Amino acid sequence: MRKILLYTGLLALIISSASCNRELRRIEKSNDLEKKLAYADKMYEKKKYQMAQTLYEEMIPIFKGTDKFEGLYYKYAYCSFYLKDYTQAAFHFKNYLEALPSSPRAMEIDYQQAYCYYKLSPKVPLDQTNSMKAIAAMQTFINTYPNSDKAAEANVVIDLLRRKLEQKEYNAAELYYNLGHYKAAGVSFKSLMRAYPDSDKSDSYKYMAIKSYYLYAKNSVYYKQKERYETVLTEYLEFSDRYPTSKLKPDAEKYFTLAKNNIKSLENEQNKEKSNQ
């Protein structure tokens, strides 16, 4: 019985699709532009966005400059959005704003353009150009429409994207550390802390910078070690000043003490060498 119902449903769907395609071809051949536009709107309301998009695209150059262009292009842009073609949707939302900057829908479209970049934001390991575009576009939206109901949502999107960028930068710094590239790791962790000072992991980034600089100094040639251990001291003092209550402070202090002791040992050795000369 279930198979019969399934086949019946599929058959009905095929017949309906064939009927729609025939009607679409008939409408496409029609010279009645008003009828064609009405049919496109009908398909749009029925959420048959591919069909609506096909017809709207044909009529854009015809209705451009008329009072019907705005509504037509508005729905045309949304067809791409609902079809999840966010690259094309962002392009059309941008064109809409450029062509109709005074439209009462400008605020909505401005947000939608930024939201498309957000939807195009890829997984953490991949190139984050669209994430940065989305952050910039959302911030511009907030600056332009600070009292909009969408401003709070735009801030949430920015926070989500910044976390993604933060994670990507952390992964890069961690990779440097794991590969033993301690100078690059120290620079990267320090940069990460400065870029995301409000992160709940900010103190851990600073701690990892201290640890990385310590290992960089320890593995350096003899005559460079003192200078590089001094960097560890400086980094720790900054850590202590910025994060006085951090749970990582005792661990950071260990590297401070080790670096200070190593500097003393180096100075003692240098003094012995001078006295023996």
CSV table of C-alpha atoms in Angstrom, one decimal:
chain,number,residue,atom,x,y,z
A,1,MET,CA,0.0,0.0,0.0
A,2,ARG,CA,2.8,2.4,0.9
A,3,LYS,CA,4.5,1.7,-2.5
A,4,ILE,CA,1.3,2.4,-4.3
A,5,LEU,CA,0.9,5.8,-2.4
A,6,LEU,CA,4.6,6.6,-3.1
A,7,TYR,CA,4.3,5.9,-6.9
A,8,THR,CA,1.0,7.8,-7.0
A,9,GLY,CA,2.7,10.8,-5.3
A,10,LEU,CA,5.7,10.7,-7.6
A,11,LEU,CA,3.4,10.5,-10.7
A,12,ALA,CA,1.4,13.5,-9.5
A,13,LEU,CA,4.6,15.4,-8.9
A,14,ILE,CA,5.9,14.5,-12.4
A,15,ILE,CA,2.6,15.5,-14.0
A,16,SER,CA,2.5,18.8,-12.1
A,17,SER,CA,6.1,19.6,-13.0
A,18,ALA,CA,5.5,18.9,-16.6
A,19,SER,CA,2.4,21.1,-16.6
A,20,CYS,CA,4.3,23.9,-15.0
A,21,ASN,CA,7.1,23.6,-17.5
A,22,ARG,CA,4.7,23.7,-20.4
A,23,GLU,CA,3.0,26.8,-18.9
A,24,LEU,CA,6.4,28.5,-18.3
A,25,ARG,CA,7.4,27.9,-22.0
A,26,ARG,CA,4.1,29.3,-23.1
A,27,ILE,CA,4.5,32.4,-20.9
A,28,GLU,CA,8.1,32.9,-22.1
A,29,LYS,CA,6.9,33.0,-25.7
A,30,SER,CA,4.2,35.5,-24.8
A,31,ASN,CA,4.5,39.2,-25.8
A,32,ASP,CA,2.1,40.2,-23.0
A,33,LEU,CA,4.6,41.7,-20.6
A,34,GLU,CA,2.1,42.4,-17.9
A,35,LYS,CA,0.9,38.8,-18.0
A,36,LYS,CA,4.5,37.5,-17.9
A,37,LEU,CA,5.3,39.7,-14.9
A,38,ALA,CA,2.1,38.5,-13.1
A,39,TYR,CA,3.0,34.9,-13.8
A,40,ALA,CA,6.6,35.5,-12.4
A,41,ASP,CA,5.1,37.0,-9.3
A,42,LYS,CA,2.8,34.0,-9.0
A,43,MET,CA,5.7,31.6,-9.2
A,44,TYR,CA,7.6,33.7,-6.6
A,45,GLU,CA,4.6,33.6,-4.2
A,46,LYS,CA,4.5,29.8,-4.7
A,47,LYS,CA,8.2,29.6,-3.8
A,48,LYS,CA,9.1,28.3,-7.3
A,49,TYR,CA,12.1,30.6,-7.3
A,50,GLN,CA,13.9,29.1,-10.3
A,51,MET,CA,10.9,29.7,-12.6
A,52,ALA,CA,10.4,33.2,-11.2
A,53,GLN,CA,14.0,34.0,-11.6
A,54,THR,CA,14.1,32.9,-15.2
A,55,LEU,CA,11.2,35.3,-16.1
A,56,TYR,CA,12.4,38.2,-13.9
A,57,GLU,CA,15.8,38.0,-15.6
A,58,GLU,CA,14.2,38.4,-19.0
A,59,MET,CA,12.2,41.4,-17.9
A,60,ILE,CA,14.8,43.4,-16.0
A,61,PRO,CA,16.1,45.4,-19.1
A,62,ILE,CA,12.5,45.9,-20.3
A,63,PHE,CA,11.1,47.3,-17.1
A,64,LYS,CA,14.2,49.2,-16.0
A,65,GLY,CA,13.4,52.9,-15.5
A,66,THR,CA,9.7,52.2,-14.9
A,67,ASP,CA,7.8,52.1,-11.6
A,68,LYS,CA,7.7,48.3,-11.7
A,69,PHE,CA,11.4,47.8,-11.8
A,70,GLU,CA,12.0,48.1,-8.0
A,71,GLY,CA,9.5,45.4,-7.0
A,72,LEU,CA,10.7,43.2,-9.9
A,73,TYR,CA,14.4,43.5,-9.0
A,74,TYR,CA,13.7,43.1,-5.3
A,75,LYS,CA,12.1,39.7,-5.9
A,76,TYR,CA,14.8,38.8,-8.5
A,77,ALA,CA,17.5,39.3,-5.9
A,78,TYR,CA,15.6,37.3,-3.3
A,79,CYS,CA,15.2,34.4,-5.8
A,80,SER,CA,19.0,33.9,-5.7
A,81,PHE,CA,18.9,34.2,-1.9
A,82,TYR,CA,16.2,31.6,-1.5
A,83,LEU,CA,18.0,29.4,-3.9
A,84,LYS,CA,21.0,29.7,-1.6
A,85,ASP,CA,23.1,31.2,-4.4
A,86,TYR,CA,24.6,33.7,-1.9
A,87,THR,CA,27.3,35.0,-4.2
A,88,GLN,CA,24.7,36.0,-6.8
A,89,ALA,CA,22.3,37.3,-4.1
A,90,ALA,CA,25.0,39.5,-2.6
A,91,PHE,CA,25.8,40.9,-6.1
A,92,HIS,CA,22.1,41.7,-6.8
A,93,PHE,CA,21.5,43.2,-3.4
A,94,LYS,CA,24.5,45.5,-4.0
A,95,ASN,CA,23.2,46.4,-7.4
A,96,TYR,CA,19.8,47.2,-5.9
A,97,LEU,CA,21.3,49.6,-3.4
A,98,GLU,CA,23.4,51.3,-6.1
A,99,ALA,CA,20.4,51.6,-8.5
A,100,LEU,CA,17.9,52.5,-5.8
A,101,PRO,CA,19.7,54.2,-2.9
A,102,SER,CA,16.6,56.0,-1.7
A,103,SER,CA,14.4,53.0,-1.7
A,104,PRO,CA,12.3,52.4,1.5
A,105,ARG,CA,13.7,48.9,1.3
A,106,ALA,CA,17.3,50.1,1.4
A,107,MET,CA,17.9,49.2,5.1
A,108,GLU,CA,16.6,45.7,4.5
A,109,ILE,CA,18.6,45.1,1.4
A,110,ASP,CA,21.8,46.5,3.0
A,111,TYR,CA,21.4,44.0,5.8
A,112,GLN,CA,20.7,41.2,3.4
A,113,GLN,CA,23.9,41.9,1.4
A,114,ALA,CA,25.9,41.7,4.6
A,115,TYR,CA,24.1,38.5,5.6
A,116,CYS,CA,25.0,36.9,2.3
A,117,TYR,CA,28.7,37.3,3.0
A,118,TYR,CA,28.0,35.7,6.4
A,119,LYS,CA,26.3,32.7,4.7
A,120,LEU,CA,29.4,32.5,2.4
A,121,SER,CA,31.7,32.4,5.4
A,122,PRO,CA,33.5,29.0,5.2
A,123,LYS,CA,34.8,26.5,7.8
A,124,VAL,CA,37.7,27.7,10.0
A,125,PRO,CA,40.6,26.2,8.0
A,126,LEU,CA,39.6,27.8,4.7
A,127,ASP,CA,40.2,31.4,3.4
A,128,GLN,CA,38.2,33.8,5.5
A,129,THR,CA,37.8,36.7,3.0
A,130,ASN,CA,34.0,36.5,3.1
A,131,SER,CA,34.1,36.5,6.9
A,132,MET,CA,36.0,39.7,6.8
A,133,LYS,CA,33.7,41.2,4.2
A,134,ALA,CA,30.7,40.2,6.3
A,135,ILE,CA,32.2,41.8,9.4
A,136,ALA,CA,32.9,45.0,7.5
A,137,ALA,CA,29.5,45.0,5.9
A,138,MET,CA,27.7,44.3,9.2
A,139,GLN,CA,29.6,47.1,11.0
A,140,THR,CA,28.7,49.5,8.2
A,141,PHE,CA,25.1,48.5,8.5
A,142,ILE,CA,25.2,49.2,12.3
A,143,ASN,CA,26.9,52.6,11.8
A,144,THR,CA,24.3,53.5,9.1
A,145,TYR,CA,21.2,52.2,10.9
A,146,PRO,CA,22.1,52.2,14.7
A,147,ASN,CA,18.4,52.1,15.7
A,148,SER,CA,17.4,49.3,13.4
A,149,ASP,CA,15.9,46.1,14.9
A,150,LYS,CA,18.6,44.2,12.9
A,151,ALA,CA,21.5,46.1,14.7
A,152,ALA,CA,21.5,43.6,17.6
A,153,GLU,CA,21.5,40.7,15.2
A,154,ALA,CA,24.3,42.2,13.2
A,155,ASN,CA,26.4,42.5,16.4
A,156,VAL,CA,25.8,38.8,17.1
A,157,VAL,CA,26.9,37.9,13.5
A,158,ILE,CA,30.1,40.0,14.0
A,159,ASP,CA,30.8,38.2,17.3
A,160,LEU,CA,30.4,34.8,15.6
A,161,LEU,CA,32.7,35.7,12.8
A,162,ARG,CA,35.3,37.2,15.0
A,163,ARG,CA,35.4,33.9,17.0
A,164,LYS,CA,36.0,32.1,13.7
A,165,LEU,CA,38.8,34.4,12.8
A,166,GLU,CA,40.2,34.1,16.3
A,167,GLN,CA,40.2,30.3,16.0
A,168,LYS,CA,41.9,30.3,12.7
A,169,GLU,CA,44.7,32.6,14.0
A,170,TYR,CA,45.0,30.4,17.1
A,171,ASN,CA,45.4,27.3,14.9
A,172,ALA,CA,48.2,29.0,13.0
A,173,ALA,CA,50.0,30.0,16.2
A,174,GLU,CA,49.6,26.5,17.7
A,175,LEU,CA,51.0,25.0,14.6
A,176,TYR,CA,54.1,27.2,14.8
A,177,TYR,CA,54.5,26.1,18.4
A,178,ASN,CA,54.1,22.4,17.7
A,179,LEU,CA,56.6,22.6,14.8
A,180,GLY,CA,59.1,24.2,17.1
A,181,HIS,CA,59.1,27.5,15.3
A,182,TYR,CA,59.1,29.3,18.7
A,183,LYS,CA,59.8,32.9,17.5
A,184,ALA,CA,56.9,32.7,15.0
A,185,ALA,CA,54.7,31.2,17.7
A,186,GLY,CA,55.6,33.9,20.2
A,187,VAL,CA,54.8,36.7,17.6
A,188,SER,CA,51.5,35.0,16.6
A,189,PHE,CA,50.3,34.4,20.1
A,190,LYS,CA,51.1,38.0,21.1
A,191,SER,CA,49.4,39.3,17.9
A,192,LEU,CA,46.4,37.1,18.8
A,193,MET,CA,46.1,38.6,22.3
A,194,ARG,CA,46.3,42.1,20.9
A,195,ALA,CA,43.7,41.4,18.2
A,196,TYR,CA,41.2,39.9,20.6
A,197,PRO,CA,41.8,41.6,24.0
A,198,ASP,CA,38.3,40.9,25.1
A,199,SER,CA,38.5,37.1,24.5
A,200,ASP,CA,38.1,34.8,27.5
A,201,LYS,CA,41.3,33.2,26.2
A,202,SER,CA,43.3,36.4,26.0
A,203,ASP,CA,45.5,35.5,29.1
A,204,SER,CA,46.3,32.1,27.7
A,205,TYR,CA,47.5,33.7,24.4
A,206,LYS,CA,49.9,35.9,26.4
A,207,TYR,CA,51.0,32.9,28.5
A,208,MET,CA,51.8,30.9,25.3
A,209,ALA,CA,53.7,33.9,24.0
A,210,ILE,CA,55.9,33.9,27.1
A,211,LYS,CA,56.4,30.1,26.9
A,212,SER,CA,57.3,30.4,23.2
A,213,TYR,CA,59.8,33.2,23.7
A,214,TYR,CA,61.4,31.2,26.5
A,215,LEU,CA,61.9,28.2,24.3
A,216,TYR,CA,63.1,30.4,21.5
A,217,ALA,CA,65.7,31.9,23.8
A,218,LYS,CA,66.7,28.5,25.3
A,219,ASN,CA,67.3,27.0,21.8
A,220,SER,CA,69.2,30.1,20.5
A,221,VAL,CA,72.9,30.4,20.0
A,222,TYR,CA,74.8,31.4,23.1
A,223,TYR,CA,75.5,35.0,22.3
A,224,LYS,CA,71.8,35.7,21.5
A,225,GLN,CA,70.3,34.0,24.6
A,226,LYS,CA,70.5,36.9,27.1
A,227,GLU,CA,68.7,39.3,24.9
A,228,ARG,CA,66.0,36.8,24.2
A,229,TYR,CA,65.5,35.8,27.8
A,230,GLU,CA,65.1,39.5,28.5
A,231,THR,CA,62.1,39.5,26.1
A,232,VAL,CA,60.6,36.8,28.3
A,233,LEU,CA,60.9,39.0,31.4
A,234,THR,CA,59.3,41.9,29.5
A,235,GLU,CA,56.4,39.7,28.3
A,236,TYR,CA,55.8,38.4,31.9
A,237,LEU,CA,55.7,41.9,33.4
A,238,GLU,CA,53.1,42.8,30.8
A,239,PHE,CA,51.2,39.6,31.6
A,240,SER,CA,51.3,40.4,35.4
A,241,ASP,CA,50.1,43.9,34.8
A,242,ARG,CA,47.3,43.0,32.4
A,243,TYR,CA,46.1,39.8,34.1
A,244,PRO,CA,46.9,40.0,37.8
A,245,THR,CA,44.2,37.5,38.8
A,246,SER,CA,44.7,35.0,36.0
A,247,LYS,CA,44.9,31.3,36.9
A,248,LEU,CA,47.9,31.1,34.5
A,249,LYS,CA,50.0,33.6,36.4
A,250,PRO,CA,51.9,31.0,38.6
A,251,ASP,CA,52.8,29.1,35.4
A,252,ALA,CA,53.9,32.3,33.6
A,253,GLU,CA,55.9,33.3,36.7
A,254,LYS,CA,57.9,30.0,36.4
A,255,TYR,CA,59.2,31.0,33.0
A,256,PHE,CA,60.0,34.5,34.4
A,257,THR,CA,62.1,32.9,37.1
A,258,LEU,CA,63.8,30.5,34.8
A,259,ALA,CA,64.6,33.3,32.3
A,260,LYS,CA,65.9,35.5,35.2
A,261,ASN,CA,68.1,32.7,36.5
A,262,ASN,CA,69.4,31.9,33.0
A,263,ILE,CA,70.4,35.5,32.5
A,264,LYS,CA,72.3,35.5,35.8
A,265,SER,CA,74.1,32.3,34.8
A,266,LEU,CA,75.0,33.8,31.4
A,267,GLU,CA,76.3,37.0,33.0
A,268,ASN,CA,78.4,34.9,35.5
A,269,GLU,CA,79.9,32.9,32.6
A,270,GLN,CA,80.7,36.1,30.7
A,271,ASN,CA,82.3,37.7,33.8
A,272,LYS,CA,84.5,34.5,34.2
A,273,GLU,CA,85.6,34.7,30.6
A,274,LYS,CA,86.6,38.4,31.0
A,275,SER,CA,88.5,37.6,34.2
A,276,ASN,CA,90.4,34.8,32.5
A,277,GLN,CA,91.5,37.0,29.6
